[in-house]
Amino acid sequence: MKFASQKVAYWFFASAMLLFVLQLVYGFIMGFAHVGLDVLHQWIPFNTARAVHTNLLVFWLLLGFMGAAYFIIPEEADQELWSPKLAYIQLIAFLAVGVTALAGYHFNVWEGRKFLEIPRPLDYLVVIDVLAFLLNIGMTMLKGKRHTTTSMVLYMGLLFAGLLYLPGMIYFDNQTMDSFYRWWVVHLWVEGVWELIMGGILCYLLIKLTGVDREVVEKWLYIIVGLTFLSGILGTGHHYYYIGAPRYWLIVGGIFSALEPLAFLGMAIYALAMAKKGGRKHPNKIALTWSLGCSIMACVGAGFLGIAHTIPQVNMYTHGTLVTAMHGHLAFWGAYAMIVLAIMAYAMPLLTGRKLWDSPVATWAFWTSNIGMSFMTGAFAVAGITQVNLERRMGFDFLAVQHEIEMHFIGLLLAASLFTIGILLFIWNFIRHGLPTDEALGADIESSPAEARS
Amino acid sequence: MLSKSQAKIFFLGGTGVFTAAFLALTFDTHRKVPAQTRQANITPAVDRGKHIWEDNNCMGCHTLFGEGAYYAPELTKAVERRGKPWLKMFLKDPEAMFPNDRKMVNYHFNDAQIEDVIAFLEWCGNVDLNGFPAKPPLAEKMKATSAAPVVTTKPVPAIFDMMACRGCHSLGGQGGMAGAALGAPPLDDVYKRKNKAELAAWISDPAKVKPDTKMPKIPLTPAQLEEIVTFLSSLGN
Ligand code: HEM
Ligand code: HEM
Ligand SMILES: [Fe+2]
């Protein structure tokens, strides 16, 4: 690492890992409930487990993004972080708000809108906290000696993620409009501005790990995020087919959302091409493995499994079934969980000065978690397709069908166990790195001539 | 090949154009939604129902307009599917209606709150969702291949709807949607299987006859029980 203030990133990453484990625990609670083992129902009913599971996901990903920004921006701007103290305050406040919200879900306190369950007063605190974060990063960039495309794209992604949170806070007595603006947050995040964040981090990692010329990598970054917005903004229409919005959304949403996979395909091709092109042999191979894996799994989970149910005629039957859960898991994992794990795999040795990148634990973590998640996706897929056929196409009753597909949830639980082992290995490796230290400052552990150039 | 600055223009230009298009369509959606959703029918009861819906995060188990969780039934057409009397009885005590099955939370709603929830669901059921949920396309074909059941043509007394029997059982060719999964048989020919005394014993407390049954105990006055048993056993004549 180059600047002492980059160390704050460590604490964001560590908190993220802690919350990730907790997310998995609540995933298991839901998985067991689906096979009829809902012994916790009285204390943690399904809707509590679900809100906690999905909110923890968003929460740890945001912590991961913030950590990534605190690590990347000082280096890109060639400037110490504006205020490390503000960063720590902002981290603690963010955790406090989050934990309060999660605790509230156990006492039936929430807003009851999927993914945006946080009660209104806490929403305002989240906004203030994110503003503090944006200020800190923004000031660092302003004072910086260097203004790179990578950092601009990353910053714009974070800024618009903050802004787009606001429409989700407007109240409508009309359920249709309520849902209409809920998607401004949910869809425009994951299929819009978060892709900028992902693109920015991926771009940074490729420059560092492959040694390909910055100008070339950043040109492609523009094209890819251009494709993202070109398709993703009007692609929001794929959530407006069947909620009471006008019919033209079937056409607009259908066409533009079908184009969305292009951005993910572009991202995968670009990452693989850069890795091939780059002559550089960076010693941290596992970070490159995570980066490339991320671009490929995002392309499968978001791109391929997204387009599989985005055509209105298909979505009519799959809308609101386990098919959506299948897509949701692999897309979030591939695009966002993996990019956060990738930047962590890259940053940890630099923060702590310990080169654990060759350790078999790191390699096992990658493969076990990815194979586990692929099987989970498969289990959701079989359950989802069976549900669509029996319930939506043949007209069997909901509960009767659920009992028919219980078996596939046993499969899900087995796959989830494999996945969890992978994640625990990753965290074990994370812990083995120890704490960040000033001794790692300026140490050239990357030892490669390309470093001097970038 | 594109230069970096051309790529930047592609990004900024594209984003500008499509954002503008999206905002224009959003504006138009605001104009059209009131008619399409029958916004004028949003009474205070519907709004109260929506608040109950949100305050309890019903969406954390159910879907509505196909959005939410995949643990419990889609509720957009719940009123049409089950009928109000059945829903009222169900919401009073969800577990009693589905003993030994997947659990819903019992919110101990009072009658006014139940009315509000049903008003909200009824309003949702009348929104024009561009054809969602579709009629199951294979259901007709399957019906054609199974034998036609016996269906009475006698007028069915109101008590069967009032006490939610037809929520689970079909009778006179109607109802039975909620019971299909539980194995609730049509009642048109139940006289063949149970005599008057057996019917009375069963209906007054099913679990006493068959402890693991999925039929709930429905609170009936002796007169109501009499009316039901008499009607059912008269179907054989
Ligand atoms: C990384 C990017 C993506 C992530 C994280 C993601 C995640 C999700 C999640 C969590 C849902 C459920 C949302 C809810 O019901 O509240 C969803 C729904 C959906 N996604 Fe994605 N998605 C991504 C990209 C895509 C892409 C590129 C497409 C299309 C090609 C797509 C198509 C859909 C469709 C059609 C639905 C609606 C499913 C339904 O009707 O129930 N997604 N996505
Ligand atoms: C131990 C592993 C996991 C298990 C057993 C698990 C299980 C589940 C279950 C049962 C649901 C609810 C489906 C329903 O409504 O019925 C769910 C929802 C969800 N989970 Fe997981 N999960 C796990 C890990 C993950 C991971 C690692 C991610 C993200 C990377 C994730 C993202 C999601 C999302 C986005 C939803 C909402 C999906 C939607 O609304 O369509 N889960 N999970
Ligand atoms: Fe979407």
Coordinates of C-alpha atoms in Angstrom, one line a residue, chain B residues 40-237:
Chain B
A40 CA -60.7 6.4 -7.5
N41 CA -61.6 3.2 -5.6
I42 CA -58.9 3.7 -3.1
T43 CA -61.1 4.3 0.0
P44 CA -59.7 5.1 3.4
A45 CA -60.2 1.3 4.2
V46 CA -58.0 0.4 1.3
D47 CA -55.3 2.7 2.4
R48 CA -55.5 1.4 6.0
G49 CA -55.3 -2.1 4.6
K50 CA -52.1 -1.1 2.7
H51 CA -50.6 0.1 5.9
I52 CA -51.4 -3.1 7.6
W53 CA -49.9 -4.9 4.7
E54 CA -46.7 -2.9 5.0
D55 CA -46.4 -2.6 8.7
N56 CA -46.4 -6.4 9.0
N57 CA -44.2 -7.1 5.9
C58 CA -46.7 -9.6 4.5
M59 CA -44.5 -9.3 1.3
G60 CA -41.8 -11.2 3.2
C61 CA -43.8 -14.4 2.7
H62 CA -46.3 -13.6 -0.1
T63 CA -46.2 -12.1 -3.5
L64 CA -48.6 -9.3 -4.6
F65 CA -48.6 -8.3 -8.2
G66 CA -46.0 -11.0 -8.4
E67 CA -43.6 -9.2 -6.2
G68 CA -42.4 -10.4 -2.8
A69 CA -41.4 -13.8 -1.4
Y70 CA -42.0 -17.3 -2.6
Y71 CA -43.0 -18.9 0.6
A72 CA -46.8 -18.3 0.6
P73 CA -49.5 -17.9 -2.1
E74 CA -49.7 -15.0 -4.6
L75 CA -52.5 -12.8 -3.2
T76 CA -53.5 -10.5 -6.1
K77 CA -56.6 -12.6 -6.8
A78 CA -57.1 -13.9 -3.3
V79 CA -60.6 -12.3 -2.9
E80 CA -61.8 -13.7 -6.2
R81 CA -60.2 -17.1 -5.5
R82 CA -61.4 -17.7 -1.9
G83 CA -64.3 -15.4 -1.3
K84 CA -64.6 -12.9 1.5
P85 CA -66.2 -15.2 4.1
W86 CA -63.4 -17.7 3.8
L87 CA -60.7 -14.9 4.0
K88 CA -62.4 -13.5 7.1
M89 CA -62.3 -16.8 8.9
F90 CA -58.8 -17.5 7.7
L91 CA -57.4 -14.2 8.9
K92 CA -59.0 -14.6 12.3
D93 CA -56.8 -17.7 12.9
P94 CA -54.7 -18.8 9.9
E95 CA -53.3 -21.9 11.6
A96 CA -56.7 -23.2 12.4
M97 CA -57.7 -23.1 8.8
F98 CA -54.6 -25.1 7.7
P99 CA -53.7 -27.3 10.6
N100 CA -50.5 -29.3 10.2
D101 CA -49.3 -27.2 7.3
R102 CA -46.9 -24.4 6.5
K103 CA -47.4 -21.6 9.0
M104 CA -48.5 -18.0 8.6
V105 CA -48.1 -15.5 11.5
N106 CA -51.3 -15.1 13.6
Y107 CA -51.6 -11.3 13.8
H108 CA -54.8 -11.4 16.1
F109 CA -56.5 -8.9 13.8
N110 CA -59.8 -7.5 15.0
D111 CA -62.8 -7.5 12.6
A112 CA -62.2 -3.9 11.4
Q113 CA -58.6 -4.7 10.5
I114 CA -59.6 -7.8 8.7
E115 CA -62.1 -5.7 6.7
D116 CA -59.3 -3.3 5.8
V117 CA -57.0 -6.0 4.7
I118 CA -59.7 -7.5 2.5
A119 CA -60.6 -4.1 1.1
F120 CA -56.9 -3.6 0.1
L121 CA -56.7 -7.1 -1.5
E122 CA -59.9 -6.5 -3.3
W123 CA -58.7 -3.2 -4.8
C124 CA -55.5 -5.0 -5.9
G125 CA -57.5 -7.7 -7.5
N126 CA -59.3 -5.1 -9.7
V127 CA -56.2 -3.5 -11.0
D128 CA -55.6 -4.1 -14.7
L129 CA -52.3 -6.0 -14.7
N130 CA -52.0 -6.5 -18.4
G131 CA -53.3 -10.1 -18.1
F132 CA -51.4 -11.3 -15.0
P133 CA -51.9 -13.8 -13.5
A134 CA -52.6 -15.8 -16.7
K135 CA -55.1 -18.6 -16.7
P136 CA -53.1 -21.8 -16.5
P137 CA -53.0 -22.9 -20.1
L138 CA -52.8 -26.6 -19.4
A139 CA -55.6 -26.8 -16.9
E140 CA -58.4 -27.2 -19.4
K141 CA -56.6 -30.0 -21.2
M142 CA -56.1 -31.8 -17.9
K143 CA -59.8 -31.5 -16.9
A144 CA -60.8 -32.9 -20.3
T145 CA -58.9 -36.1 -19.5
S146 CA -60.4 -36.8 -16.0
A147 CA -63.8 -38.1 -15.3
A148 CA -66.6 -35.5 -14.7
P149 CA -67.6 -35.5 -11.0
V150 CA -71.1 -35.6 -9.7
V151 CA -72.5 -32.1 -9.4
T152 CA -75.8 -31.3 -7.7
T153 CA -78.2 -28.9 -9.4
K154 CA -80.1 -28.2 -6.1
P155 CA -79.7 -24.6 -4.9
V156 CA -76.9 -24.5 -2.3
P157 CA -77.9 -22.8 1.0
A158 CA -76.0 -19.6 1.8
I159 CA -74.6 -21.2 5.0
F160 CA -72.0 -23.1 2.9
D161 CA -70.4 -19.8 1.7
M162 CA -70.9 -18.0 5.0
M163 CA -69.0 -20.7 6.9
A164 CA -66.3 -21.0 4.2
C165 CA -67.1 -24.6 3.4
R166 CA -66.9 -23.8 -0.4
G167 CA -63.5 -22.2 0.2
C168 CA -62.2 -25.7 0.5
H169 CA -64.9 -28.0 -0.9
S170 CA -66.6 -27.8 -4.2
L171 CA -70.3 -28.1 -4.1
G172 CA -72.8 -27.5 -6.9
G173 CA -69.9 -27.1 -9.3
Q174 CA -68.4 -24.1 -7.4
G175 CA -65.6 -23.5 -4.9
G176 CA -63.0 -26.0 -3.7
M177 CA -59.9 -24.0 -4.7
A178 CA -58.3 -23.9 -1.2
G179 CA -59.0 -27.5 -0.4
A180 CA -57.6 -29.2 -3.5
A181 CA -54.2 -29.2 -2.0
L182 CA -55.5 -30.6 1.3
G183 CA -57.5 -33.3 -0.3
A184 CA -60.9 -31.8 0.5
P185 CA -63.4 -33.9 -1.6
P186 CA -66.4 -32.4 -3.4
L187 CA -69.5 -32.6 -1.1
D188 CA -72.1 -33.3 -3.8
D189 CA -71.8 -37.1 -3.2
V190 CA -70.7 -37.2 0.4
Y191 CA -74.0 -38.8 1.4
K192 CA -72.6 -42.0 -0.2
R193 CA -69.7 -42.0 2.3
K194 CA -71.3 -40.7 5.5
N195 CA -74.7 -41.0 7.1
K196 CA -76.3 -38.2 9.0
A197 CA -74.8 -39.0 12.4
E198 CA -71.3 -39.4 10.9
L199 CA -71.7 -36.1 9.1
A200 CA -72.7 -34.3 12.2
A201 CA -69.8 -35.8 14.2
W202 CA -67.3 -35.0 11.5
I203 CA -68.3 -31.5 10.8
S204 CA -68.7 -30.5 14.5
D205 CA -65.1 -31.6 15.2
P206 CA -63.1 -33.3 12.5
A207 CA -60.0 -33.8 14.6
K208 CA -61.9 -35.9 17.0
V209 CA -62.8 -38.4 14.3
K210 CA -59.4 -38.2 12.5
P211 CA -56.7 -36.5 14.6
D212 CA -54.3 -35.6 11.7
T213 CA -57.0 -34.2 9.5
K214 CA -56.4 -31.0 7.6
M215 CA -60.1 -29.9 7.9
P216 CA -60.4 -27.2 10.6
K217 CA -63.0 -27.1 13.3
I218 CA -65.5 -24.5 12.2
P219 CA -67.6 -22.8 14.9
L220 CA -71.2 -23.7 14.1
T221 CA -74.4 -23.3 16.2
P222 CA -76.5 -26.5 16.5
A223 CA -79.1 -25.0 14.1
Q224 CA -76.4 -24.3 11.5
L225 CA -75.0 -27.8 11.9
E226 CA -78.5 -29.2 11.5
E227 CA -79.1 -27.2 8.3
I228 CA -75.8 -28.4 6.8
V229 CA -76.2 -32.0 7.6
T230 CA -79.8 -32.1 6.4
F231 CA -78.9 -30.5 3.1
L232 CA -75.9 -32.8 2.5
S233 CA -77.8 -36.0 3.2
S234 CA -80.8 -34.8 1.2
L235 CA -78.6 -34.8 -2.0
G236 CA -79.1 -38.6 -2.3
N237 CA -82.9 -38.3 -2.8

